[in-house]
């Protein structure tokens, strides 16, 4: 006896679709009218939204208007919202519904950031936050951020990225490597470390400059790898251009295993050199699922 799936109750189909993934539900919706109707239901998209989405919406600085849970899902995927007094930005990973956060520069701990002699706070039209901070001149660079795993999606591997830019008048940022790291409290094996030169991706230096610093850079990298952590300080991370006009550098990755209340510490530090550096613009640190 054949069974026509179109005769199944719509709520049963909706329940089945809610056990898939957002992209799967959209694909099934294109197969028949009964699937299309079921895939529009709030039952399906409520399941794809984070369990604490109502709390997130209450923390939004502006009302979030929507007529269905599906509309809300794609709105949060396509248009991040400012939360927690404009200090963070929240969105969803479109393909999976996993949570993403961007922590503003004001929410970070940046050495001497409140001293106008070293840093300048200003607004930028291309920033998603009210303020960014630009390094004027400093020899000791430290940027630290933190986020609680309770805010993130469980059973998910995340990457932490410093969202930055380099001004045309920048100097001294790539003379020596910065140390980048991510560490999860309460876990001995959740630590990711590496090094990075702060310069535009693919930027080329003059031949004379290359000759002058080639040997120095090689020796510096080898020295760091030998001295720190028994000779393994991780790979060199590259600055990458983003579609929104900013640049990013990966600080490290970590896994959210479902244990509530763990703190994730993220940092970029360059304190070994005594030279001056400037021209680094910081928007924040983005924490997003790794695909």
PDB file of C-alpha atoms in Angstrom:
ATOM      1  CA  UNK A   1       0.000   0.000   0.000  1.00  0.00           C
ATOM      2  CA  UNK A   2       1.496   3.300  -1.085  1.00  0.00           C
ATOM      3  CA  UNK A   3       1.538   6.288   1.241  1.00  0.00           C
ATOM      4  CA  UNK A   4       1.272   9.772  -0.267  1.00  0.00           C
ATOM      5  CA  UNK A   5       3.264  12.126   1.950  1.00  0.00           C
ATOM      6  CA  UNK A   6       0.969  14.982   0.968  1.00  0.00           C
ATOM      7  CA  UNK A   7      -1.777  13.299   3.006  1.00  0.00           C
ATOM      8  CA  UNK A   8       0.232  13.541   6.230  1.00  0.00           C
ATOM      9  CA  UNK A   9      -0.915  16.165   8.767  1.00  0.00           C
ATOM     10  CA  UNK A  10       0.864  19.482   8.283  1.00  0.00           C
ATOM     11  CA  UNK A  11       1.836  19.737  11.943  1.00  0.00           C
ATOM     12  CA  UNK A  12       3.554  16.336  11.677  1.00  0.00           C
ATOM     13  CA  UNK A  13       5.552  17.506   8.648  1.00  0.00           C
ATOM     14  CA  UNK A  14       6.395  20.758  10.461  1.00  0.00           C
ATOM     15  CA  UNK A  15       7.695  18.790  13.432  1.00  0.00           C
ATOM     16  CA  UNK A  16       9.844  16.649  11.141  1.00  0.00           C
ATOM     17  CA  UNK A  17      11.255  19.739   9.417  1.00  0.00           C
ATOM     18  CA  UNK A  18      12.076  21.304  12.787  1.00  0.00           C
ATOM     19  CA  UNK A  19      14.466  18.402  13.418  1.00  0.00           C
ATOM     20  CA  UNK A  20      16.520  19.288  10.321  1.00  0.00           C
ATOM     21  CA  UNK A  21      18.536  22.466   9.658  1.00  0.00           C
ATOM     22  CA  UNK A  22      17.397  25.865   8.326  1.00  0.00           C
ATOM     23  CA  UNK A  23      18.805  25.311   4.840  1.00  0.00           C
ATOM     24  CA  UNK A  24      17.256  21.834   4.681  1.00  0.00           C
ATOM     25  CA  UNK A  25      13.847  23.240   5.599  1.00  0.00           C
ATOM     26  CA  UNK A  26      14.134  25.783   2.772  1.00  0.00           C
ATOM     27  CA  UNK A  27      15.056  23.031   0.301  1.00  0.00           C
ATOM     28  CA  UNK A  28      12.109  20.863   1.353  1.00  0.00           C
ATOM     29  CA  UNK A  29       9.797  23.880   0.987  1.00  0.00           C
ATOM     30  CA  UNK A  30      10.551  23.927  -2.731  1.00  0.00           C
ATOM     31  CA  UNK A  31       9.406  20.332  -3.269  1.00  0.00           C
ATOM     32  CA  UNK A  32       5.629  20.644  -2.732  1.00  0.00           C
ATOM     33  CA  UNK A  33       2.900  22.960  -1.466  1.00  0.00           C
ATOM     34  CA  UNK A  34       2.364  20.934   1.734  1.00  0.00           C
ATOM     35  CA  UNK A  35       6.068  21.162   2.571  1.00  0.00           C
ATOM     36  CA  UNK A  36       6.100  24.863   1.705  1.00  0.00           C
ATOM     37  CA  UNK A  37       3.205  25.522   4.054  1.00  0.00           C
ATOM     38  CA  UNK A  38       4.742  23.443   6.853  1.00  0.00           C
ATOM     39  CA  UNK A  39       8.146  25.102   6.398  1.00  0.00           C
ATOM     40  CA  UNK A  40       6.598  28.516   7.027  1.00  0.00           C
ATOM     41  CA  UNK A  41       5.235  27.543  10.430  1.00  0.00           C
ATOM     42  CA  UNK A  42       6.500  29.039  13.688  1.00  0.00           C
ATOM     43  CA  UNK A  43       6.930  25.483  14.984  1.00  0.00           C
ATOM     44  CA  UNK A  44       9.824  24.978  12.586  1.00  0.00           C
ATOM     45  CA  UNK A  45      11.602  28.304  13.015  1.00  0.00           C
ATOM     46  CA  UNK A  46      11.132  28.467  16.775  1.00  0.00           C
ATOM     47  CA  UNK A  47      13.267  25.328  16.901  1.00  0.00           C
ATOM     48  CA  UNK A  48      15.976  26.945  14.744  1.00  0.00           C
ATOM     49  CA  UNK A  49      16.176  30.050  16.919  1.00  0.00           C
ATOM     50  CA  UNK A  50      18.423  29.938  20.032  1.00  0.00           C
ATOM     51  CA  UNK A  51      16.595  28.880  23.175  1.00  0.00           C
ATOM     52  CA  UNK A  52      17.369  32.262  24.784  1.00  0.00           C
ATOM     53  CA  UNK A  53      16.355  34.429  21.819  1.00  0.00           C
ATOM     54  CA  UNK A  54      13.669  36.226  23.858  1.00  0.00           C
ATOM     55  CA  UNK A  55      16.308  37.328  26.370  1.00  0.00           C
ATOM     56  CA  UNK A  56      18.530  38.574  23.541  1.00  0.00           C
ATOM     57  CA  UNK A  57      15.664  40.590  22.062  1.00  0.00           C
ATOM     58  CA  UNK A  58      15.012  42.187  25.463  1.00  0.00           C
ATOM     59  CA  UNK A  59      18.658  43.277  25.577  1.00  0.00           C
ATOM     60  CA  UNK A  60      18.425  44.934  22.153  1.00  0.00           C
ATOM     61  CA  UNK A  61      18.792  48.727  22.227  1.00  0.00           C
ATOM     62  CA  UNK A  62      16.054  49.039  19.567  1.00  0.00           C
ATOM     63  CA  UNK A  63      12.797  47.106  19.138  1.00  0.00           C
ATOM     64  CA  UNK A  64      13.025  44.121  16.791  1.00  0.00           C
ATOM     65  CA  UNK A  65       9.834  43.878  14.736  1.00  0.00           C
ATOM     66  CA  UNK A  66       8.776  40.652  13.018  1.00  0.00           C
ATOM     67  CA  UNK A  67       5.572  38.935  11.903  1.00  0.00           C
ATOM     68  CA  UNK A  68       6.799  35.323  12.049  1.00  0.00           C
ATOM     69  CA  UNK A  69       9.614  33.289  13.561  1.00  0.00           C
ATOM     70  CA  UNK A  70      11.008  32.682  10.085  1.00  0.00           C
ATOM     71  CA  UNK A  71      11.172  36.415   9.459  1.00  0.00           C
ATOM     72  CA  UNK A  72      12.894  36.886  12.823  1.00  0.00           C
ATOM     73  CA  UNK A  73      15.430  34.165  12.013  1.00  0.00           C
ATOM     74  CA  UNK A  74      16.507  35.732   8.730  1.00  0.00           C
ATOM     75  CA  UNK A  75      16.386  39.222  10.176  1.00  0.00           C
ATOM     76  CA  UNK A  76      18.863  38.204  12.882  1.00  0.00           C
ATOM     77  CA  UNK A  77      20.986  36.456  10.257  1.00  0.00           C
ATOM     78  CA  UNK A  78      21.115  39.385   7.839  1.00  0.00           C
ATOM     79  CA  UNK A  79      20.978  42.383  10.191  1.00  0.00           C
ATOM     80  CA  UNK A  80      22.943  42.176  13.467  1.00  0.00           C
ATOM     81  CA  UNK A  81      21.404  43.969  16.442  1.00  0.00           C
ATOM     82  CA  UNK A  82      23.121  46.060  19.101  1.00  0.00           C
ATOM     83  CA  UNK A  83      22.668  44.724  22.638  1.00  0.00           C
ATOM     84  CA  UNK A  84      23.923  45.419  26.164  1.00  0.00           C
ATOM     85  CA  UNK A  85      23.991  49.192  25.886  1.00  0.00           C
ATOM     86  CA  UNK A  86      25.554  49.139  22.398  1.00  0.00           C
ATOM     87  CA  UNK A  87      28.620  47.347  23.767  1.00  0.00           C
ATOM     88  CA  UNK A  88      27.967  44.109  21.837  1.00  0.00           C
ATOM     89  CA  UNK A  89      26.416  43.065  18.553  1.00  0.00           C
ATOM     90  CA  UNK A  90      24.390  39.863  18.128  1.00  0.00           C
ATOM     91  CA  UNK A  91      23.525  37.867  15.019  1.00  0.00           C
ATOM     92  CA  UNK A  92      22.905  34.317  13.838  1.00  0.00           C
ATOM     93  CA  UNK A  93      24.969  32.206  11.466  1.00  0.00           C
ATOM     94  CA  UNK A  94      22.547  31.974   8.549  1.00  0.00           C
ATOM     95  CA  UNK A  95      23.172  28.333   7.611  1.00  0.00           C
ATOM     96  CA  UNK A  96      23.025  26.862  11.119  1.00  0.00           C
ATOM     97  CA  UNK A  97      21.362  29.299  13.505  1.00  0.00           C
ATOM     98  CA  UNK A  98      24.455  29.322  15.741  1.00  0.00           C
ATOM     99  CA  UNK A  99      25.001  32.497  17.754  1.00  0.00           C
ATOM    100  CA  UNK A 100      27.571  35.159  16.865  1.00  0.00           C
ATOM    101  CA  UNK A 101      28.737  38.086  18.979  1.00  0.00           C
ATOM    102  CA  UNK A 102      30.935  41.073  18.273  1.00  0.00           C
ATOM    103  CA  UNK A 103      32.383  42.803  21.339  1.00  0.00           C
ATOM    104  CA  UNK A 104      33.015  46.524  20.858  1.00  0.00           C
ATOM    105  CA  UNK A 105      36.353  48.183  21.533  1.00  0.00           C
ATOM    106  CA  UNK A 106      34.777  49.920  24.558  1.00  0.00           C
ATOM    107  CA  UNK A 107      34.143  46.500  26.072  1.00  0.00           C
ATOM    108  CA  UNK A 108      37.762  45.403  25.652  1.00  0.00           C
ATOM    109  CA  UNK A 109      40.677  45.924  28.008  1.00  0.00           C
ATOM    110  CA  UNK A 110      43.283  47.907  26.064  1.00  0.00           C
ATOM    111  CA  UNK A 111      46.407  49.127  27.825  1.00  0.00           C
ATOM    112  CA  UNK A 112      46.298  52.942  28.293  1.00  0.00           C
ATOM    113  CA  UNK A 113      43.230  53.239  26.048  1.00  0.00           C
ATOM    114  CA  UNK A 114      41.826  56.035  28.224  1.00  0.00           C
ATOM    115  CA  UNK A 115      44.973  58.138  27.817  1.00  0.00           C
ATOM    116  CA  UNK A 116      44.521  60.477  24.801  1.00  0.00           C
ATOM    117  CA  UNK A 117      48.302  60.682  24.521  1.00  0.00           C
ATOM    118  CA  UNK A 118      48.334  57.058  23.324  1.00  0.00           C
ATOM    119  CA  UNK A 119      44.867  56.302  21.928  1.00  0.00           C
ATOM    120  CA  UNK A 120      42.065  58.314  20.285  1.00  0.00           C
ATOM    121  CA  UNK A 121      38.398  57.359  20.573  1.00  0.00           C
ATOM    122  CA  UNK A 122      36.330  58.440  17.585  1.00  0.00           C
ATOM    123  CA  UNK A 123      33.300  57.586  15.486  1.00  0.00           C
ATOM    124  CA  UNK A 124      33.611  56.063  12.020  1.00  0.00           C
ATOM    125  CA  UNK A 125      30.815  55.802   9.476  1.00  0.00           C
ATOM    126  CA  UNK A 126      31.834  52.269   8.443  1.00  0.00           C
ATOM    127  CA  UNK A 127      31.770  50.965  12.021  1.00  0.00           C
ATOM    128  CA  UNK A 128      28.782  49.159  13.464  1.00  0.00           C
ATOM    129  CA  UNK A 129      29.504  50.673  16.888  1.00  0.00           C
ATOM    130  CA  UNK A 130      29.348  54.269  18.076  1.00  0.00           C
ATOM    131  CA  UNK A 131      33.090  54.405  18.715  1.00  0.00           C
ATOM    132  CA  UNK A 132      36.319  52.807  17.605  1.00  0.00           C
ATOM    133  CA  UNK A 133      39.776  53.465  19.008  1.00  0.00           C
ATOM    134  CA  UNK A 134      42.931  54.366  17.076  1.00  0.00           C
ATOM    135  CA  UNK A 135      46.449  53.883  18.350  1.00  0.00           C
ATOM    136  CA  UNK A 136      48.436  57.118  18.211  1.00  0.00           C
ATOM    137  CA  UNK A 137      51.757  56.059  19.678  1.00  0.00           C
ATOM    138  CA  UNK A 138      52.779  53.332  22.092  1.00  0.00           C
ATOM    139  CA  UNK A 139      55.539  50.805  22.684  1.00  0.00           C
ATOM    140  CA  UNK A 140      53.538  48.307  24.793  1.00  0.00           C
ATOM    141  CA  UNK A 141      50.468  46.930  22.993  1.00  0.00           C
ATOM    142  CA  UNK A 142      47.942  44.775  24.859  1.00  0.00           C
ATOM    143  CA  UNK A 143      44.352  44.037  23.824  1.00  0.00           C
ATOM    144  CA  UNK A 144      42.229  41.656  25.909  1.00  0.00           C
ATOM    145  CA  UNK A 145      38.620  40.563  25.591  1.00  0.00           C
ATOM    146  CA  UNK A 146      36.412  38.004  27.275  1.00  0.00           C
ATOM    147  CA  UNK A 147      33.054  36.315  26.800  1.00  0.00           C
ATOM    148  CA  UNK A 148      31.144  33.712  28.778  1.00  0.00           C
ATOM    149  CA  UNK A 149      30.360  30.426  27.041  1.00  0.00           C
ATOM    150  CA  UNK A 150      26.794  30.715  28.363  1.00  0.00           C
ATOM    151  CA  UNK A 151      26.175  33.350  25.671  1.00  0.00           C
ATOM    152  CA  UNK A 152      27.253  31.015  22.864  1.00  0.00           C
ATOM    153  CA  UNK A 153      25.836  27.931  21.159  1.00  0.00           C
ATOM    154  CA  UNK A 154      26.781  24.615  22.806  1.00  0.00           C
ATOM    155  CA  UNK A 155      28.693  21.828  21.051  1.00  0.00           C
ATOM    156  CA  UNK A 156      30.199  24.316  18.627  1.00  0.00           C
ATOM    157  CA  UNK A 157      33.730  25.248  17.577  1.00  0.00           C
ATOM    158  CA  UNK A 158      34.196  29.024  17.610  1.00  0.00           C
ATOM    159  CA  UNK A 159      36.862  31.332  16.256  1.00  0.00           C
ATOM    160  CA  UNK A 160      37.774  34.680  17.833  1.00  0.00           C
ATOM    161  CA  UNK A 161      38.797  37.477  15.453  1.00  0.00           C
ATOM    162  CA  UNK A 162      40.206  40.942  16.119  1.00  0.00           C
ATOM    163  CA  UNK A 163      38.329  43.359  13.847  1.00  0.00           C
ATOM    164  CA  UNK A 164      40.773  46.088  12.904  1.00  0.00           C
ATOM    165  CA  UNK A 165      42.070  48.471  10.303  1.00  0.00           C
ATOM    166  CA  UNK A 166      45.446  49.961   9.560  1.00  0.00           C
ATOM    167  CA  UNK A 167      45.600  53.663   8.757  1.00  0.00           C
ATOM    168  CA  UNK A 168      47.707  55.113   5.971  1.00  0.00           C
ATOM    169  CA  UNK A 169      50.022  56.693   8.539  1.00  0.00           C
ATOM    170  CA  UNK A 170      50.631  53.444  10.444  1.00  0.00           C
ATOM    171  CA  UNK A 171      54.154  52.637  11.581  1.00  0.00           C
ATOM    172  CA  UNK A 172      55.976  49.998  13.611  1.00  0.00           C
ATOM    173  CA  UNK A 173      53.105  47.496  13.713  1.00  0.00           C
ATOM    174  CA  UNK A 174      54.883  44.692  11.865  1.00  0.00           C
ATOM    175  CA  UNK A 175      58.420  45.262  13.104  1.00  0.00           C
ATOM    176  CA  UNK A 176      58.017  42.395  15.554  1.00  0.00           C
ATOM    177  CA  UNK A 177      55.293  39.737  15.818  1.00  0.00           C
ATOM    178  CA  UNK A 178      52.320  40.076  18.133  1.00  0.00           C
ATOM    179  CA  UNK A 179      51.306  37.093  20.239  1.00  0.00           C
ATOM    180  CA  UNK A 180      47.659  36.052  19.867  1.00  0.00           C
ATOM    181  CA  UNK A 181      45.834  33.599  22.095  1.00  0.00           C
ATOM    182  CA  UNK A 182      42.470  32.227  23.189  1.00  0.00           C
ATOM    183  CA  UNK A 183      42.029  30.366  26.467  1.00  0.00           C
ATOM    184  CA  UNK A 184      38.976  28.803  28.127  1.00  0.00           C
ATOM    185  CA  UNK A 185      38.918  28.826  31.924  1.00  0.00           C
ATOM    186  CA  UNK A 186      38.583  25.501  33.709  1.00  0.00           C
ATOM    187  CA  UNK A 187      40.071  23.545  30.834  1.00  0.00           C
ATOM    188  CA  UNK A 188      43.729  22.537  30.606  1.00  0.00           C
ATOM    189  CA  UNK A 189      43.640  21.690  26.898  1.00  0.00           C
ATOM    190  CA  UNK A 190      41.522  24.571  25.582  1.00  0.00           C
ATOM    191  CA  UNK A 191      44.250  27.035  24.664  1.00  0.00           C
ATOM    192  CA  UNK A 192      45.046  28.272  21.175  1.00  0.00           C
ATOM    193  CA  UNK A 193      48.117  30.389  20.475  1.00  0.00           C
ATOM    194  CA  UNK A 194      49.934  31.897  17.520  1.00  0.00           C
ATOM    195  CA  UNK A 195      51.824  34.922  16.243  1.00  0.00           C
ATOM    196  CA  UNK A 196      50.897  37.650  13.793  1.00  0.00           C
ATOM    197  CA  UNK A 197      52.419  40.594  11.983  1.00  0.00           C
ATOM    198  CA  UNK A 198      49.969  43.507  11.887  1.00  0.00           C
ATOM    199  CA  UNK A 199      49.957  44.635   8.285  1.00  0.00           C
ATOM    200  CA  UNK A 200      47.588  44.625   5.370  1.00  0.00           C
ATOM    201  CA  UNK A 201      47.104  41.222   3.777  1.00  0.00           C
ATOM    202  CA  UNK A 202      49.425  40.786   0.841  1.00  0.00           C
ATOM    203  CA  UNK A 203      51.252  44.034   1.622  1.00  0.00           C
ATOM    204  CA  UNK A 204      54.726  44.164   0.135  1.00  0.00           C
ATOM    205  CA  UNK A 205      57.722  45.934   1.579  1.00  0.00           C
ATOM    206  CA  UNK A 206      60.580  47.472  -0.371  1.00  0.00           C
ATOM    207  CA  UNK A 207      63.540  45.275  -1.266  1.00  0.00           C
ATOM    208  CA  UNK A 208      65.856  47.229   1.009  1.00  0.00           C
ATOM    209  CA  UNK A 209      63.442  46.887   3.917  1.00  0.00           C
ATOM    210  CA  UNK A 210      63.120  43.148   3.205  1.00  0.00           C
ATOM    211  CA  UNK A 211      66.850  42.710   3.267  1.00  0.00           C
ATOM    212  CA  UNK A 212      67.161  44.675   6.467  1.00  0.00           C
ATOM    213  CA  UNK A 213      64.496  42.762   8.399  1.00  0.00           C
ATOM    214  CA  UNK A 214      64.375  39.326   6.763  1.00  0.00           C
ATOM    215  CA  UNK A 215      67.034  37.818   8.986  1.00  0.00           C
ATOM    216  CA  UNK A 216      65.715  39.629  12.083  1.00  0.00           C
ATOM    217  CA  UNK A 217      62.145  38.380  11.544  1.00  0.00           C
ATOM    218  CA  UNK A 218      63.202  34.781  10.959  1.00  0.00           C
ATOM    219  CA  UNK A 219      65.332  34.754  14.098  1.00  0.00           C
ATOM    220  CA  UNK A 220      62.558  36.420  16.124  1.00  0.00           C
ATOM    221  CA  UNK A 221      59.969  33.828  15.097  1.00  0.00           C
ATOM    222  CA  UNK A 222      62.296  30.929  15.809  1.00  0.00           C
ATOM    223  CA  UNK A 223      63.254  32.423  19.164  1.00  0.00           C
ATOM    224  CA  UNK A 224      59.603  32.783  20.187  1.00  0.00           C
ATOM    225  CA  UNK A 225      58.818  29.210  19.166  1.00  0.00           C
ATOM    226  CA  UNK A 226      61.814  27.861  21.088  1.00  0.00           C
ATOM    227  CA  UNK A 227      61.338  29.827  24.279  1.00  0.00           C
ATOM    228  CA  UNK A 228      57.576  29.774  24.713  1.00  0.00           C
ATOM    229  CA  UNK A 229      55.714  26.583  25.507  1.00  0.00           C
ATOM    230  CA  UNK A 230      58.596  24.262  24.827  1.00  0.00           C
ATOM    231  CA  UNK A 231      59.194  25.589  21.345  1.00  0.00           C
ATOM    232  CA  UNK A 232      55.651  25.475  19.942  1.00  0.00           C
ATOM    233  CA  UNK A 233      53.807  28.789  19.967  1.00  0.00           C
ATOM    234  CA  UNK A 234      51.499  27.999  17.085  1.00  0.00           C
ATOM    235  CA  UNK A 235      51.293  29.109  13.488  1.00  0.00           C
ATOM    236  CA  UNK A 236      51.619  32.569  12.044  1.00  0.00           C
ATOM    237  CA  UNK A 237      48.204  34.154  11.492  1.00  0.00           C
ATOM    238  CA  UNK A 238      47.546  36.432   8.534  1.00  0.00           C
ATOM    239  CA  UNK A 239      45.532  39.631   8.430  1.00  0.00           C
ATOM    240  CA  UNK A 240      42.587  39.167   6.060  1.00  0.00           C
ATOM    241  CA  UNK A 241      40.369  41.692   4.290  1.00  0.00           C
ATOM    242  CA  UNK A 242      36.632  41.558   5.089  1.00  0.00           C
ATOM    243  CA  UNK A 243      33.710  42.393   2.836  1.00  0.00           C
ATOM    244  CA  UNK A 244      32.601  45.192   5.184  1.00  0.00           C
ATOM    245  CA  UNK A 245      35.784  47.205   4.650  1.00  0.00           C
ATOM    246  CA  UNK A 246      37.493  46.088   7.854  1.00  0.00           C
ATOM    247  CA  UNK A 247      40.271  43.573   8.338  1.00  0.00           C
ATOM    248  CA  UNK A 248      40.480  40.685  10.769  1.00  0.00           C
ATOM    249  CA  UNK A 249      43.057  38.438  12.306  1.00  0.00           C
ATOM    250  CA  UNK A 250      42.225  35.171  14.017  1.00  0.00           C
ATOM    251  CA  UNK A 251      43.242  35.177  17.674  1.00  0.00           C
ATOM    252  CA  UNK A 252      42.463  31.475  18.069  1.00  0.00           C
ATOM    253  CA  UNK A 253      39.673  28.938  18.315  1.00  0.00           C
ATOM    254  CA  UNK A 254      37.855  27.107  21.093  1.00  0.00           C
ATOM    255  CA  UNK A 255      35.105  24.566  21.606  1.00  0.00           C
ATOM    256  CA  UNK A 256      31.937  25.240  23.614  1.00  0.00           C
ATOM    257  CA  UNK A 257      31.206  21.863  25.198  1.00  0.00           C
ATOM    258  CA  UNK A 258      28.003  22.789  27.001  1.00  0.00           C
ATOM    259  CA  UNK A 259      29.583  23.360  30.426  1.00  0.00           C
ATOM    260  CA  UNK A 260      27.909  26.529  31.706  1.00  0.00           C
ATOM    261  CA  UNK A 261      29.826  29.500  33.025  1.00  0.00           C
ATOM    262  CA  UNK A 262      33.264  29.109  31.465  1.00  0.00           C
ATOM    263  CA  UNK A 263      35.060  32.323  30.571  1.00  0.00           C
ATOM    264  CA  UNK A 264      36.866  32.662  27.260  1.00  0.00           C
ATOM    265  CA  UNK A 265      39.868  35.010  27.304  1.00  0.00           C
ATOM    266  CA  UNK A 266      41.122  36.416  23.993  1.00  0.00           C
ATOM    267  CA  UNK A 267      44.194  38.567  23.511  1.00  0.00           C
ATOM    268  CA  UNK A 268      46.751  40.187  21.257  1.00  0.00           C
ATOM    269  CA  UNK A 269      50.009  41.327  22.881  1.00  0.00           C
ATOM    270  CA  UNK A 270      53.222  42.878  21.573  1.00  0.00           C
ATOM    271  CA  UNK A 271      55.347  43.938  24.536  1.00  0.00           C
ATOM    272  CA  UNK A 272      58.791  42.588  23.738  1.00  0.00           C
ATOM    273  CA  UNK A 273      59.853  45.382  21.406  1.00  0.00           C
ATOM    274  CA  UNK A 274      60.859  48.821  22.632  1.00  0.00           C
ATOM    275  CA  UNK A 275      60.015  50.576  19.367  1.00  0.00           C
ATOM    276  CA  UNK A 276      57.041  52.913  18.914  1.00  0.00           C
ATOM    277  CA  UNK A 277      54.040  51.909  16.830  1.00  0.00           C
ATOM    278  CA  UNK A 278      50.806  53.569  15.778  1.00  0.00           C
ATOM    279  CA  UNK A 279      47.968  53.647  13.250  1.00  0.00           C
ATOM    280  CA  UNK A 280      46.098  50.533  14.424  1.00  0.00           C
ATOM    281  CA  UNK A 281      42.305  51.031  14.516  1.00  0.00           C
ATOM    282  CA  UNK A 282      40.261  48.629  16.665  1.00  0.00           C
ATOM    283  CA  UNK A 283      36.525  48.030  16.216  1.00  0.00           C
ATOM    284  CA  UNK A 284      36.230  44.972  18.469  1.00  0.00           C
ATOM    285  CA  UNK A 285      36.510  41.211  18.705  1.00  0.00           C
ATOM    286  CA  UNK A 286      34.093  38.975  16.812  1.00  0.00           C
ATOM    287  CA  UNK A 287      33.262  35.484  18.080  1.00  0.00           C
ATOM    288  CA  UNK A 288      31.624  33.298  15.458  1.00  0.00           C
ATOM    289  CA  UNK A 289      31.184  29.587  14.603  1.00  0.00           C
ATOM    290  CA  UNK A 290      33.868  28.092  12.420  1.00  0.00           C
ATOM    291  CA  UNK A 291      32.388  26.598   9.264  1.00  0.00           C
TER     292      UNK A 291
END
